[in-house]
Amino acid sequence: MTIKEAKAILKPLGMTLRKRDGEYRVNFRGGSEPTAYFTDCLIDAVETAQAIARGSTQERHAPTSR
């Protein structure tokens, strides 16, 4: 997988991917440093970003108990 392909996968999920100094950084679009995830493996970055996005979506749409 290329970084371009990875970005195309993550963009619709509202996630960003950057590479700097051999490390990949994934985060929510507009996210702050505490919510970022760092790894040296592109596949790990994509899989983790997908899991984060799924968790974020589930939290927003989870039924509330009263």
PDB file of C-alpha atoms in Angstrom:
ATOM      1  CA  MET A   1       0.000   0.000   0.000  1.00  0.00           C
ATOM      2  CA  THR A   2       1.251   3.487  -0.779  1.00  0.00           C
ATOM      3  CA  ILE A   3       0.774   6.532   1.406  1.00  0.00           C
ATOM      4  CA  LYS A   4      -1.450   7.985  -1.325  1.00  0.00           C
ATOM      5  CA  GLU A   5      -3.708   4.907  -1.199  1.00  0.00           C
ATOM      6  CA  ALA A   6      -3.777   5.040   2.599  1.00  0.00           C
ATOM      7  CA  LYS A   7      -4.797   8.702   2.592  1.00  0.00           C
ATOM      8  CA  ALA A   8      -7.595   7.898   0.134  1.00  0.00           C
ATOM      9  CA  ILE A   9      -8.910   5.232   2.520  1.00  0.00           C
ATOM     10  CA  LEU A  10      -8.773   7.481   5.587  1.00  0.00           C
ATOM     11  CA  LYS A  11     -10.055  10.743   4.139  1.00  0.00           C
ATOM     12  CA  PRO A  12     -13.742   9.658   3.967  1.00  0.00           C
ATOM     13  CA  LEU A  13     -13.453   8.573   7.613  1.00  0.00           C
ATOM     14  CA  GLY A  14     -12.437  12.071   8.680  1.00  0.00           C
ATOM     15  CA  MET A  15      -8.904  10.964   9.520  1.00  0.00           C
ATOM     16  CA  THR A  16      -5.575  12.437   8.416  1.00  0.00           C
ATOM     17  CA  LEU A  17      -2.287  10.682   7.716  1.00  0.00           C
ATOM     18  CA  ARG A  18       1.124  12.311   7.679  1.00  0.00           C
ATOM     19  CA  LYS A  19       4.652  10.959   7.426  1.00  0.00           C
ATOM     20  CA  ARG A  20       7.577  12.717   9.055  1.00  0.00           C
ATOM     21  CA  ASP A  21      11.032  11.408   9.938  1.00  0.00           C
ATOM     22  CA  GLY A  22      10.039   7.821   9.097  1.00  0.00           C
ATOM     23  CA  GLU A  23       6.994   7.912  11.358  1.00  0.00           C
ATOM     24  CA  TYR A  24       3.322   7.946  10.388  1.00  0.00           C
ATOM     25  CA  ARG A  25       0.882  10.080  12.325  1.00  0.00           C
ATOM     26  CA  VAL A  26      -2.881   9.555  12.180  1.00  0.00           C
ATOM     27  CA  ASN A  27      -5.457  11.787  13.770  1.00  0.00           C
ATOM     28  CA  PHE A  28      -8.930  13.180  13.406  1.00  0.00           C
ATOM     29  CA  ARG A  29      -9.127  16.014  10.907  1.00  0.00           C
ATOM     30  CA  GLY A  30      -8.414  19.055  13.049  1.00  0.00           C
ATOM     31  CA  GLY A  31      -7.429  16.838  15.983  1.00  0.00           C
ATOM     32  CA  SER A  32      -4.983  17.899  18.661  1.00  0.00           C
ATOM     33  CA  GLU A  33      -1.702  16.252  19.599  1.00  0.00           C
ATOM     34  CA  PRO A  34      -3.158  14.172  22.464  1.00  0.00           C
ATOM     35  CA  THR A  35      -5.489  12.365  20.026  1.00  0.00           C
ATOM     36  CA  ALA A  36      -2.727  11.535  17.501  1.00  0.00           C
ATOM     37  CA  TYR A  37      -1.364   8.027  17.012  1.00  0.00           C
ATOM     38  CA  PHE A  38       2.245   7.463  15.877  1.00  0.00           C
ATOM     39  CA  THR A  39       3.757   4.354  14.296  1.00  0.00           C
ATOM     40  CA  ASP A  40       6.518   3.373  11.896  1.00  0.00           C
ATOM     41  CA  CYS A  41       4.226   0.941   9.999  1.00  0.00           C
ATOM     42  CA  LEU A  42       1.827   2.225   7.337  1.00  0.00           C
ATOM     43  CA  ILE A  43      -0.542  -0.748   7.657  1.00  0.00           C
ATOM     44  CA  ASP A  44      -0.704  -0.259  11.426  1.00  0.00           C
ATOM     45  CA  ALA A  45      -1.439   3.438  10.899  1.00  0.00           C
ATOM     46  CA  VAL A  46      -4.336   2.699   8.537  1.00  0.00           C
ATOM     47  CA  GLU A  47      -5.824  -0.074  10.686  1.00  0.00           C
ATOM     48  CA  THR A  48      -5.584   2.004  13.848  1.00  0.00           C
ATOM     49  CA  ALA A  49      -7.125   5.057  12.168  1.00  0.00           C
ATOM     50  CA  GLN A  50     -10.014   2.904  10.929  1.00  0.00           C
ATOM     51  CA  ALA A  51     -10.558   1.554  14.453  1.00  0.00           C
ATOM     52  CA  ILE A  52     -10.445   5.053  15.926  1.00  0.00           C
ATOM     53  CA  ALA A  53     -12.957   6.281  13.335  1.00  0.00           C
ATOM     54  CA  ARG A  54     -15.288   3.332  14.032  1.00  0.00           C
ATOM     55  CA  GLY A  55     -15.111   3.996  17.775  1.00  0.00           C
ATOM     56  CA  SER A  56     -15.807   7.666  17.253  1.00  0.00           C
ATOM     57  CA  THR A  57     -18.825   6.894  15.060  1.00  0.00           C
ATOM     58  CA  GLN A  58     -20.176   4.324  17.503  1.00  0.00           C
ATOM     59  CA  GLU A  59     -19.883   6.747  20.408  1.00  0.00           C
ATOM     60  CA  ARG A  60     -21.805   9.449  18.545  1.00  0.00           C
ATOM     61  CA  HIS A  61     -24.585   7.046  17.526  1.00  0.00           C
ATOM     62  CA  ALA A  62     -24.760   4.906  20.645  1.00  0.00           C
ATOM     63  CA  PRO A  63     -28.163   4.831  22.301  1.00  0.00           C
ATOM     64  CA  THR A  64     -28.328   6.667  25.597  1.00  0.00           C
ATOM     65  CA  SER A  65     -29.777   4.978  28.642  1.00  0.00           C
ATOM     66  CA  ARG A  66     -32.127   6.974  30.818  1.00  0.00           C
TER      67      ARG A  66
END
